[in-house]
Coordinates of C-alpha atoms and ligand atoms in Angstrom, one line a residue:
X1 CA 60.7 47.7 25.5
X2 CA 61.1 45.4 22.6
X3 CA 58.7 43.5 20.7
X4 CA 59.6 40.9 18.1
X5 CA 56.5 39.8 15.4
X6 CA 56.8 36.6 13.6
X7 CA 55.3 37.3 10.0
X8 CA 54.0 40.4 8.3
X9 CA 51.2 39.1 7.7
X10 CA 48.0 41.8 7.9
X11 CA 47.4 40.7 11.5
X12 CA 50.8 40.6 11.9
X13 CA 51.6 44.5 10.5
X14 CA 48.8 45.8 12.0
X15 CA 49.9 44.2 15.7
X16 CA 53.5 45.8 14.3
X17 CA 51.6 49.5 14.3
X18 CA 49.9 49.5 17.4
X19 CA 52.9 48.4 19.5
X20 CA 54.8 50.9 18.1
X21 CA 52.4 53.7 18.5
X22 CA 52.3 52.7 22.4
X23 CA 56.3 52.8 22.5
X24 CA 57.7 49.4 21.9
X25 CA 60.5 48.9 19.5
X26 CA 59.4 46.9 17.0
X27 CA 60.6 44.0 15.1
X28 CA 58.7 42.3 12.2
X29 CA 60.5 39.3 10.4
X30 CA 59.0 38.1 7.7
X31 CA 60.4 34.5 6.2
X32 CA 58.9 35.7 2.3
X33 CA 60.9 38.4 0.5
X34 CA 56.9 40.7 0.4
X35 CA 54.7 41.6 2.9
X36 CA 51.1 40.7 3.3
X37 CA 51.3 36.9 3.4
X38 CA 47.6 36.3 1.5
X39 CA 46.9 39.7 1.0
X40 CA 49.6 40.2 -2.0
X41 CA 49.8 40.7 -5.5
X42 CA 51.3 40.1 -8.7
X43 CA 52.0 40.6 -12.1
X44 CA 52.4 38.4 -14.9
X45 CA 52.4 39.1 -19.1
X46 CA 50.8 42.8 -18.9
X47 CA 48.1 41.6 -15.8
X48 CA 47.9 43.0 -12.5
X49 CA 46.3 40.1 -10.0
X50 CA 45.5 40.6 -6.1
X51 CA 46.2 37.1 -5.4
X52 CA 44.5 36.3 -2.5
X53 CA 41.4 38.7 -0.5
X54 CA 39.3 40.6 -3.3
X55 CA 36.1 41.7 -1.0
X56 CA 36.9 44.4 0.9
X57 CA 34.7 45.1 4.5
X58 CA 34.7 47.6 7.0
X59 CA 37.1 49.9 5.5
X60 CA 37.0 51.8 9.0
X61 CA 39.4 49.1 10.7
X62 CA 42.2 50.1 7.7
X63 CA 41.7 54.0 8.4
X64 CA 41.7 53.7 12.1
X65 CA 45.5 52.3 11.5
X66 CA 46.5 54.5 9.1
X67 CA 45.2 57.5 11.6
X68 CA 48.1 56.2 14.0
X69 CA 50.9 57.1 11.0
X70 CA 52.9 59.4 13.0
X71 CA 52.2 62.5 10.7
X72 CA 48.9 62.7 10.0
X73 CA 47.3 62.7 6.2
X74 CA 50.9 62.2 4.6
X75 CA 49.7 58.4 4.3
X76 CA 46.6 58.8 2.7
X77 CA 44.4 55.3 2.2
X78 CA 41.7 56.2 -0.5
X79 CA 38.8 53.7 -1.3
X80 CA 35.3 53.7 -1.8
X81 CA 31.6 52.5 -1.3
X82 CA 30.5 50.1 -3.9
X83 CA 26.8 50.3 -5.3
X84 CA 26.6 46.7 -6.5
X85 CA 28.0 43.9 -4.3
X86 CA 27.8 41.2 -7.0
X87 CA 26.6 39.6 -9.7
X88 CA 24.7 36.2 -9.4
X89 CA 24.4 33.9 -12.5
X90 CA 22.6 30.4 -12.2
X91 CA 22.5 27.3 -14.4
X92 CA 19.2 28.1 -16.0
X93 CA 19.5 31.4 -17.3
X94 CA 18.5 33.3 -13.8
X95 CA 20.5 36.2 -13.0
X96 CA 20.5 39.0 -10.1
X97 CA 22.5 41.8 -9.6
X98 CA 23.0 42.6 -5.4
X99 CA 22.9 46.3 -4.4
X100 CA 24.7 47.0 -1.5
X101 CA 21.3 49.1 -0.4
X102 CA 19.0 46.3 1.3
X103 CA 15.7 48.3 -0.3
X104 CA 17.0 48.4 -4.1
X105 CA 18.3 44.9 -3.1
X106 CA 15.1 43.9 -2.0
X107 CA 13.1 45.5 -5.5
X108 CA 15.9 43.9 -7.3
X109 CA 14.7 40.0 -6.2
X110 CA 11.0 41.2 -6.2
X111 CA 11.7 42.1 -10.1
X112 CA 13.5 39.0 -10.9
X113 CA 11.8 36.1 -8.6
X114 CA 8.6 37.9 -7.3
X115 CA 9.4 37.9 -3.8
X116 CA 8.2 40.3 -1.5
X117 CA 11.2 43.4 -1.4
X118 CA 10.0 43.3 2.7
X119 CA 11.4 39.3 2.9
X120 CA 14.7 40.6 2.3
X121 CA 14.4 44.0 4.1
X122 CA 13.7 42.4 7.4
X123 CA 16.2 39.5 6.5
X124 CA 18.9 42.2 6.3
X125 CA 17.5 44.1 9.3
X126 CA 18.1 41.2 11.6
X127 CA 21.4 40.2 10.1
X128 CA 22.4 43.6 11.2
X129 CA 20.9 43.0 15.1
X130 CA 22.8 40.1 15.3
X131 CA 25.8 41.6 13.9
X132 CA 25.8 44.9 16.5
X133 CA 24.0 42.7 19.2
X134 CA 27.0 40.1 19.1
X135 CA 30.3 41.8 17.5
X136 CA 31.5 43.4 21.1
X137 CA 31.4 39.7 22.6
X138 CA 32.6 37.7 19.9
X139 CA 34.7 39.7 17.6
X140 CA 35.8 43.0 19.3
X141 CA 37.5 41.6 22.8
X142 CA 39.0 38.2 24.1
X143 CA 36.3 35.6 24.8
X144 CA 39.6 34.3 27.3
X145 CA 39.2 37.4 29.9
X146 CA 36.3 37.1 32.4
X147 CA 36.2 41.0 32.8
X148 CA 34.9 40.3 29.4
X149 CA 31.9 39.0 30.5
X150 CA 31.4 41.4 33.1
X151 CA 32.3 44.7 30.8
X152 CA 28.9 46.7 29.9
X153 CA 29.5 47.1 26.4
X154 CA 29.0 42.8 26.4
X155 CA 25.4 43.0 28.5
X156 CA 23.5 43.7 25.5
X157 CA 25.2 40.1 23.6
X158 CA 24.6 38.2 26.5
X159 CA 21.1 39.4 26.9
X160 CA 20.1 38.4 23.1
X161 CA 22.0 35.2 23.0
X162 CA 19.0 33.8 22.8
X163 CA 18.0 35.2 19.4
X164 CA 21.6 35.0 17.5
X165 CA 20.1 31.3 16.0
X166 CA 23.4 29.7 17.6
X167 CA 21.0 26.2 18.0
X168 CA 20.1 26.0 14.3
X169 CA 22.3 26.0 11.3
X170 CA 22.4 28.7 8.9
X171 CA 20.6 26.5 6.2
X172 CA 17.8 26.5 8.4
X173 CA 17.5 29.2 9.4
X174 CA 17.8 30.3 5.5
X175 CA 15.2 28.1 4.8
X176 CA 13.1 29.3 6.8
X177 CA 13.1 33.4 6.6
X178 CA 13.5 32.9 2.7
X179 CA 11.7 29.3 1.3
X180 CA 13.2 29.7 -2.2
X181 CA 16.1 27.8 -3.1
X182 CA 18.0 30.3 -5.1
X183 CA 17.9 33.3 -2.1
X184 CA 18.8 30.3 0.4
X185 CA 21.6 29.4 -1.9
X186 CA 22.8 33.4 -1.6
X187 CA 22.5 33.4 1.7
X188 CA 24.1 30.5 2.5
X189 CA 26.9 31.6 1.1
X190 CA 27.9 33.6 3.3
X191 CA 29.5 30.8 5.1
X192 CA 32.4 30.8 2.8
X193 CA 33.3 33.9 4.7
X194 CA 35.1 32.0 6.9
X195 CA 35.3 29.0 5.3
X196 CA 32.8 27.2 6.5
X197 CA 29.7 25.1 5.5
X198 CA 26.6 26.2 5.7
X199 CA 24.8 23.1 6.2
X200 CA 26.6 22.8 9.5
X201 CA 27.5 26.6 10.6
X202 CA 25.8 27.9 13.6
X203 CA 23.0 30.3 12.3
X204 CA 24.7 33.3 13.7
X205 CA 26.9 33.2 10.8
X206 CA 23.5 34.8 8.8
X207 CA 25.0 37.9 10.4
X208 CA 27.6 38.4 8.1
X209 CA 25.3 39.6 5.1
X210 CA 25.0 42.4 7.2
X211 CA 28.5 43.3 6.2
X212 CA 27.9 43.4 2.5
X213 CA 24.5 44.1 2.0
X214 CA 23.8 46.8 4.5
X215 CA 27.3 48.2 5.8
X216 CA 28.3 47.6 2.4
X217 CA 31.9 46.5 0.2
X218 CA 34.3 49.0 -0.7
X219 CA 37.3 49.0 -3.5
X220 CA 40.7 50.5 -2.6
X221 CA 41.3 52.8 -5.2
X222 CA 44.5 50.7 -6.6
X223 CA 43.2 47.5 -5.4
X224 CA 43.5 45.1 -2.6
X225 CA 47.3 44.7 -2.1
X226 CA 46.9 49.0 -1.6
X227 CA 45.9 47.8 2.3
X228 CA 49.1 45.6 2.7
X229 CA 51.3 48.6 1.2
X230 CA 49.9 51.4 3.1
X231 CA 49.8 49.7 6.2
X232 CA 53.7 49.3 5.8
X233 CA 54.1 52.4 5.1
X234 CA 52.1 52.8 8.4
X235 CA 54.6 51.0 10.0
X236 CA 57.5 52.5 8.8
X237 CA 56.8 56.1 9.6
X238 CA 56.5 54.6 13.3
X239 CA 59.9 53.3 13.2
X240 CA 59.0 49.5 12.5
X241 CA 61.6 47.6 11.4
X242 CA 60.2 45.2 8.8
X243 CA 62.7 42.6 8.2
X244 CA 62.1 40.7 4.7
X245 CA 63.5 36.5 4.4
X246 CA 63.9 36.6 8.1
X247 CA 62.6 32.9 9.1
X248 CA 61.9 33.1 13.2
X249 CA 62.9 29.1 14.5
X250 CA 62.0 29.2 18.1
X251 CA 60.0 31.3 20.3
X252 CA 62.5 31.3 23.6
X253 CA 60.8 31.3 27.0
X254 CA 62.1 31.0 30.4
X255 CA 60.2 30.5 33.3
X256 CA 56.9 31.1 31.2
X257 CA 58.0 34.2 30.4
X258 CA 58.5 35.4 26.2
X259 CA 62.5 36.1 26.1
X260 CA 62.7 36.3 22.2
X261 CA 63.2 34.4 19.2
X262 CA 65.9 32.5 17.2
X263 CA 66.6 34.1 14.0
X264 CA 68.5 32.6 11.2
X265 CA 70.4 30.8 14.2
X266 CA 71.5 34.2 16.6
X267 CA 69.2 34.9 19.7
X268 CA 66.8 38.0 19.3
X269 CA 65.7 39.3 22.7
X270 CA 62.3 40.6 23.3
X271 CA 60.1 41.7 25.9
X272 CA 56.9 40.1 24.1
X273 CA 56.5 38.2 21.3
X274 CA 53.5 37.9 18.9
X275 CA 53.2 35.1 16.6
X276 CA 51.5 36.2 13.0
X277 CA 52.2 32.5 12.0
X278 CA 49.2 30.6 11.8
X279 CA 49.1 28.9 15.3
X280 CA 49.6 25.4 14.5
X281 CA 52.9 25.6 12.6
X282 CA 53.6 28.2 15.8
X283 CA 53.4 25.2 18.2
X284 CA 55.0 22.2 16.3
X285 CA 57.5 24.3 14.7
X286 CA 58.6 27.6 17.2
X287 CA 57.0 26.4 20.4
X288 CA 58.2 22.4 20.2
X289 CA 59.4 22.1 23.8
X290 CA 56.3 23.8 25.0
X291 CA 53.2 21.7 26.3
X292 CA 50.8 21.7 22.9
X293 CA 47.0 22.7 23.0
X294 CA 45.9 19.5 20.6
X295 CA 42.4 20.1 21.3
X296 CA 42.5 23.6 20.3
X297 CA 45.3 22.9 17.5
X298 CA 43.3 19.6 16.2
X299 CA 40.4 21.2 15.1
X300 CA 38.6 21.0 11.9
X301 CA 40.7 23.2 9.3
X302 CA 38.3 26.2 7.2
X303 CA 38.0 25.0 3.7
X304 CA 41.0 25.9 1.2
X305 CA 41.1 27.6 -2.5
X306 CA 41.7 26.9 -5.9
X307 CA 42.2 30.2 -7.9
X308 CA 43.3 30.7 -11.7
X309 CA 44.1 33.8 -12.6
X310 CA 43.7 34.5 -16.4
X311 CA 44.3 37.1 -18.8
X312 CA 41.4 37.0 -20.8
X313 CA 42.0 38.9 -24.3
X314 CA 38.4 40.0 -24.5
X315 CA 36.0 41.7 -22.4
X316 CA 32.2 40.7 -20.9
X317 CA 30.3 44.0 -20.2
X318 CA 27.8 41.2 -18.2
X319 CA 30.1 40.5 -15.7
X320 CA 31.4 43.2 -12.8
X321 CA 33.5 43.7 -10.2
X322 CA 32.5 40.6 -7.9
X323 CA 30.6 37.4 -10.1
X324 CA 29.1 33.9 -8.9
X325 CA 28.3 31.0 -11.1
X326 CA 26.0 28.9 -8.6
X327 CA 26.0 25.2 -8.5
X328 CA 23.1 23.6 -8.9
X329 CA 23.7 20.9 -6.2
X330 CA 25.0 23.6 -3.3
X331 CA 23.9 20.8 -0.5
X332 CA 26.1 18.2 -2.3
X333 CA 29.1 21.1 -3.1
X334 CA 29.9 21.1 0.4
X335 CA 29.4 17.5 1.3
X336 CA 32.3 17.3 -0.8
X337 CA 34.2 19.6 0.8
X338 CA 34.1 19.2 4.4
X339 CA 32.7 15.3 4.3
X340 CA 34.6 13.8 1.3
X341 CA 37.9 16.4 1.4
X342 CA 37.3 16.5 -2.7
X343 CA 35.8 18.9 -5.0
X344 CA 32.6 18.6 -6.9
X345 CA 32.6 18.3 -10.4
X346 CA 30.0 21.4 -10.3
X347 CA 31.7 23.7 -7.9
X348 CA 30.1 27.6 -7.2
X349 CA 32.4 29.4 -9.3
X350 CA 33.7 33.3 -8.2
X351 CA 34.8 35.4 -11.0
X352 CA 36.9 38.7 -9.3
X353 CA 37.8 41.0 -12.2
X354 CA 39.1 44.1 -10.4
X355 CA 40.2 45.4 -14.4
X356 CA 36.6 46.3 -13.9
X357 CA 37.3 49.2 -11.5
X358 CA 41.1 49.6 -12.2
X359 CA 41.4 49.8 -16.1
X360 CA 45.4 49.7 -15.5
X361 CA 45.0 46.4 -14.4
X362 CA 44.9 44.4 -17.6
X363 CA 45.5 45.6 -21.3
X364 CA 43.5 47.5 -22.9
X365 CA 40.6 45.4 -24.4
X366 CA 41.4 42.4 -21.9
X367 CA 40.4 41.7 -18.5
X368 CA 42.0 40.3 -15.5
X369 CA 40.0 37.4 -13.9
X370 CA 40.9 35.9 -10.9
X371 CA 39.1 32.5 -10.8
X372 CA 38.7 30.5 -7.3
X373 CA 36.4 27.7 -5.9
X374 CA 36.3 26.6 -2.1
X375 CA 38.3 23.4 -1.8
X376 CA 38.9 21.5 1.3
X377 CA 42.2 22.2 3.1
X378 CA 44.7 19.6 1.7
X379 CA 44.6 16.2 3.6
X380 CA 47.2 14.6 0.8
X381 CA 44.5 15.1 -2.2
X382 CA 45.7 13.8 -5.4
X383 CA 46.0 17.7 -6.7
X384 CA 47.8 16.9 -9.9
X385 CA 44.5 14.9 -11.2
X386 CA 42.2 17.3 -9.2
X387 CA 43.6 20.3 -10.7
X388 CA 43.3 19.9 -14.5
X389 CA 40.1 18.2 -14.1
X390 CA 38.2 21.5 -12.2
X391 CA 40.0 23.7 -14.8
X392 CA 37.6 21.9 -17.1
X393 CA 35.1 21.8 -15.5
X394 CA 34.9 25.4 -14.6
X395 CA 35.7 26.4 -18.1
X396 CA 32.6 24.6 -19.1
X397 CA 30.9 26.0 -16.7
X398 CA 31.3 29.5 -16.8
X399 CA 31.6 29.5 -20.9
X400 CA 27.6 27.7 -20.9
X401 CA 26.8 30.6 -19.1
X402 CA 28.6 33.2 -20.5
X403 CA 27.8 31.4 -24.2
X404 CA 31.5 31.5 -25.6
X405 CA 34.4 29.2 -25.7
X406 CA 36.2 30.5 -22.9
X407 CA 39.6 28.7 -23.1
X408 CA 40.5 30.3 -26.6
X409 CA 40.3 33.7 -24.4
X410 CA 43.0 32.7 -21.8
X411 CA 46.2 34.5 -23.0
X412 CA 48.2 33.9 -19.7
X413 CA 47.7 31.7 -16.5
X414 CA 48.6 31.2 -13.3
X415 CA 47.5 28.9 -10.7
X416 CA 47.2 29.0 -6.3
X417 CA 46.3 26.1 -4.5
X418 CA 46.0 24.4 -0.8
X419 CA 50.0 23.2 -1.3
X420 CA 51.2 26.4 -2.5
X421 CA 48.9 28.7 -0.1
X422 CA 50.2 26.5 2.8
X423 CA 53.8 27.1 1.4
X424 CA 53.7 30.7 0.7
X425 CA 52.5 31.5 3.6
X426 CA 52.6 28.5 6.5
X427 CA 48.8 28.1 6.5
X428 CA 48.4 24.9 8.1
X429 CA 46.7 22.5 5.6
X430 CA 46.2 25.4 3.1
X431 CA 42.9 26.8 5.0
X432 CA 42.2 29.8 3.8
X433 CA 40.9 30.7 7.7
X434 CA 42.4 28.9 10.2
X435 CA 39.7 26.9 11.7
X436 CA 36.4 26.4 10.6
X437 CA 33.5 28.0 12.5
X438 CA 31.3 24.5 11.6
X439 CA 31.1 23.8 15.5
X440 CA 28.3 26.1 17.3
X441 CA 30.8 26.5 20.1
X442 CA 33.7 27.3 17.5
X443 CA 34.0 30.9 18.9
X444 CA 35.0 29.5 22.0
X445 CA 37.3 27.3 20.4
X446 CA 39.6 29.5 19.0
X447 CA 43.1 29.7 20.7
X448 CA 43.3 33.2 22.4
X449 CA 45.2 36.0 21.7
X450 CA 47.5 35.7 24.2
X451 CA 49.2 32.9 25.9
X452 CA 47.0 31.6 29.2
X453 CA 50.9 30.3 31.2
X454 CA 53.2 32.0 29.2
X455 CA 53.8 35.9 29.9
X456 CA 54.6 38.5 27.1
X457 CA 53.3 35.9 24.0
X458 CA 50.5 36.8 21.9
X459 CA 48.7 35.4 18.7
X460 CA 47.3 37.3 15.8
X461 CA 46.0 36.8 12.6
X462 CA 43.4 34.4 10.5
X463 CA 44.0 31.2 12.6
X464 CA 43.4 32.5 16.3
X465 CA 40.5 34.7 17.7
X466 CA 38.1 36.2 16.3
X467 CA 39.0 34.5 12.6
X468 CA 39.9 34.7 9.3
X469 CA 39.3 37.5 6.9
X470 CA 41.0 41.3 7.1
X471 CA 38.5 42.8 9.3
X472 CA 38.8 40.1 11.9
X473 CA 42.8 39.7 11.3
X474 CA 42.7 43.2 12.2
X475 CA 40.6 43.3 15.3
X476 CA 42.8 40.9 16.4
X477 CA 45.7 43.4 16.3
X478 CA 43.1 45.8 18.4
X479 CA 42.4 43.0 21.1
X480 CA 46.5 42.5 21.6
X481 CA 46.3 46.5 21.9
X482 CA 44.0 46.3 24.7
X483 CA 45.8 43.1 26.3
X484 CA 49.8 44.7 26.3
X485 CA 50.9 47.3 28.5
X486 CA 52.1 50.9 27.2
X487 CA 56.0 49.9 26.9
X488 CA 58.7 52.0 29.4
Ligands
FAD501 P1 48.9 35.5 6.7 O1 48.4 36.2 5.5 O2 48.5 34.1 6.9 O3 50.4 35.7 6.7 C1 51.3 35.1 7.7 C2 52.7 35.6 7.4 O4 53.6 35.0 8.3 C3 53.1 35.2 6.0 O5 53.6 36.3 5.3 C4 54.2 34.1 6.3 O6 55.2 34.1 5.3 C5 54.7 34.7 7.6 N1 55.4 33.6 8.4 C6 54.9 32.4 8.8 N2 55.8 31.7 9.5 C7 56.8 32.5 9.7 C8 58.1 32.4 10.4 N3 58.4 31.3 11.1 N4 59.0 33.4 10.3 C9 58.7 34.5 9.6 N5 57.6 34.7 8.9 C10 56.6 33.7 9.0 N6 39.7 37.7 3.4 C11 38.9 38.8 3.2 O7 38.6 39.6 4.1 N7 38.2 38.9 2.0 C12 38.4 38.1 1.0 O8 37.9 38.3 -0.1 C13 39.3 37.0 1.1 N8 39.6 36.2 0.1 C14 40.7 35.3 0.2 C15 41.1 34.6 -0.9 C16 42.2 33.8 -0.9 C17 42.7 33.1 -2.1 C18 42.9 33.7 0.3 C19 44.2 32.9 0.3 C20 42.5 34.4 1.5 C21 41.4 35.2 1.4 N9 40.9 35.9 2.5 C22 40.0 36.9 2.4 C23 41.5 35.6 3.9 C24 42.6 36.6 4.2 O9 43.5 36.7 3.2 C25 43.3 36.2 5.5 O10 42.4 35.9 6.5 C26 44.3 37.2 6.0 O11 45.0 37.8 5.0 C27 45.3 36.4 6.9 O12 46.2 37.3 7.5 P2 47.1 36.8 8.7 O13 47.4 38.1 9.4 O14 46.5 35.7 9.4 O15 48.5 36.4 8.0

């Protein structure tokens, strides 16, 4: 049986793997000359940048792939754990380093703001039940199936609903468990994990410090674009064919049943087709003749990105691997975002210098910065003025805090933003994560994996169920897994 994948994008290879490895000839046509859609790198003036992911999550979704590889250990994917998870750096001179063990985290912010190390032990310790009590449900298998809600691994998440904060926001909820500004303003955070606000995100959301605080963030030992290139290895050894400036047109489907594709103008058959692309452009572009899901499709968009990436001639032994410059206004930041689709003049600032743990990265002497602050997805913004004018401001920004110039330390620049993410990669608006998961019922929201009246068509990747982000690209892959049959 044949199965033809639209994008190699991570969703997209790792869908590519686990077809093959239950006997279906696979297909992947990518319209980019590279795999990896966002998770991709490049190199510019003597700097390597990972231009898109930089926080790496349960690493055990990546080995569980690369244990399919038909020869076993020839493919080797080698990363590991990271003691510090990042680097905080306020306004007023406060500073905190995160530990990705929630009892030296919790000592850490009992040194520095004098607040009990138990506050943020028990914060962590529930982050983690919601996270195992709710993960099977809403992350590991299709919310679209009813057996779903009748298999026994799901009984425990339907039993706890209850206490998964899905009728409060996560600021709330924040607020309450923490009552200091600056902790409520780390937690909060976490929201950008999806691209989301926290002032609106359904408190279950607080689950995801579980990943990086207690299950912890890990560093693949050549950096992020390693996962995209094993994984296509991966693929290869399993007799994938990955086929590079391949641009599918049309999904074909006859009597609601997948056919195949149209492929630089000639007919591909198929026995099932899975679209990588996010799921809006899969609609209006490969599925125009089909009847369109515009409730689904019309949803609010996860914020978008503005990243520099610099070569900075100089190095800062204060910063790490992972850095935040909070705003002072974070209430306001996001009002911006997700109410007035423009970008605060103060925007939380992330620093990624991965030079940190990969020396071969940048020069010697220099560091690699990769620079980004949530924008919202692009609704016809005014980038050209927007652009230049959060380049200064974040220079400012980070140089106050840092004390130093900075611009005199930029020796080469690059630039990504909403236009360019959305044409690199056909992200619709530029969202960085599909939808956003603002809506309490935003879980249920997402389109499914698989088409509901169309046999043998599936969806994975950032902008369908369970979301955006590797680890849940990936387990969208696994869910297609366990919805395909084994092919002959
Ligand atoms: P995409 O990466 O969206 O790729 C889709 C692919 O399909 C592309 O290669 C595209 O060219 C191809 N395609 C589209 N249409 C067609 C067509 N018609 N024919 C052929 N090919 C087509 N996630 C994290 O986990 N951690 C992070 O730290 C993180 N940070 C991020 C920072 C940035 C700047 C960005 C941009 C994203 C970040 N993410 C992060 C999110 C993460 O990158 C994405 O969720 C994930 O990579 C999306 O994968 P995907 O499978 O949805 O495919």
């Amino acid at each position: 049986m044949r199965a033809i994948i639209v994008g190699a994008g991570i969703g997209g290879i790792a869908t590519a793997i686990r077809l093959a490895k239950k006997g279906y000839q696979v297909e992947v046509h990518e319209q980019n000359s590279y795999p990896g859609g966002k998770l991709t790198a490049f190199e510019q003036d003597g700097f390597r940048f990972d231009a898109g992911p930089s926080l790496f999550t349960l690493p055990e979704l990546v080995d569980d792939l690369v244990g399919l590889q038909e020869l076993p250990g020839q493919i080797d994917f080698p990363y590991y754990k990271l003691d510090e998870s990042c680097r905080y750096f306020w306004d007023d001179g406060a500073h905190l380093i995160a530990n990705t063990d929630p009892v030296k985290f919790g000592n850490e912010v009992e040194k520095v703001f004098g607040i009990d190390a138990k506050v943020i032990t028990q914060y962590i310790k529930d982050a983690s039940f919601k996270y195992e009590k709710s993960a099977t449900l809403f992350l590991e298998k299709s919310l679209h199936k009813t057996s779903t809600f009748f298999s026994k691994e799901v009984i425990p998440a339907i039993l706890n609903i209850y206490r998964f904060g899905l009728f409060e926001t996560m600021h709330q909820l924040n607020h309450k468990s923490l009552k200091h500004a600056k902790l409520e303003q780390l937690f909060d955070r976490f929201a950008t994990y999806n691209g989301s606000d926290p002032y609106q995100a359904p408190g279950i959301l607080t689950s995801i410090a579980n990943l990086e605080l207690n299950k912890g963030t890990f560093y693949p030992k050549e950096g992020m674009h390693q996962i995209t290139e094993r994984l296509v290895k991966v693929a290869e050894s399993l007799g994938v064919k990955l086929i590079y400036n391949s641009s599918v047109e049309k999904i074909i489907v006859e009597n609601k049943q997948a056919k195949g594709a149209t492929i630089n103008g000639e007919f591909h058959s198929a026995d099932l087709v899975v679209s990588n692309m996010d799921v809006y452009p899969t609609y209006k572009r490969l599925l125009q003749d089909q009847p369109q899901p515009e409730a689904i499709l019309n949803q609010e968009r996860s914020s978008s990105a503005l990243i520099f990436y610099w070569g900075i001639n100089r190095e800062f032994k204060e910063l790490g691997l992972h850095n935040i410059f909070f705003s002072k206004d974070y209430k306001e930041e996001f009002r911006h975002i997700f109410k007035l689709k423009s970008v605060h003049h103060d925007p939380t600032v992330y620093v990624n210098i991965s030079s940190k743990h990969s020396p071969e990265d940048s020069p010697e002497g220099m560091e690699n910065w990769f620079v980004m602050v949530n924008v919202p997805a692009n609704s016809g913004q005014d980038w050209d003025s927007i652009i230049p004018e959060a380049r200064k401001n974040i220079i400012a920004k980070v140089g106050n805090r840092l004390n130093v110039a900075l611009e005199q330390y930029i020796t080469t620049e690059n630039i990504l933003e909403p236009r360019t993410i959305e044409s690199k990669t056909s992200s619709y608006k530029g969202a960085l994560y599909g939808s956003s998961s603002n809506n309490r019922y935003s879980a249920f929201l997402r389109h499914p994996n698989f088409h509901q009246k169309i046999k043998g068509l599936y969806f994975s990747g950032g902008s369908v169920h369970p979301g955006g982000g590797i680890p849940l690209c990936l387990l969208s892959a696994k869910i297609i897994d366990d919805l395909t049959p084994h092919a002959s």
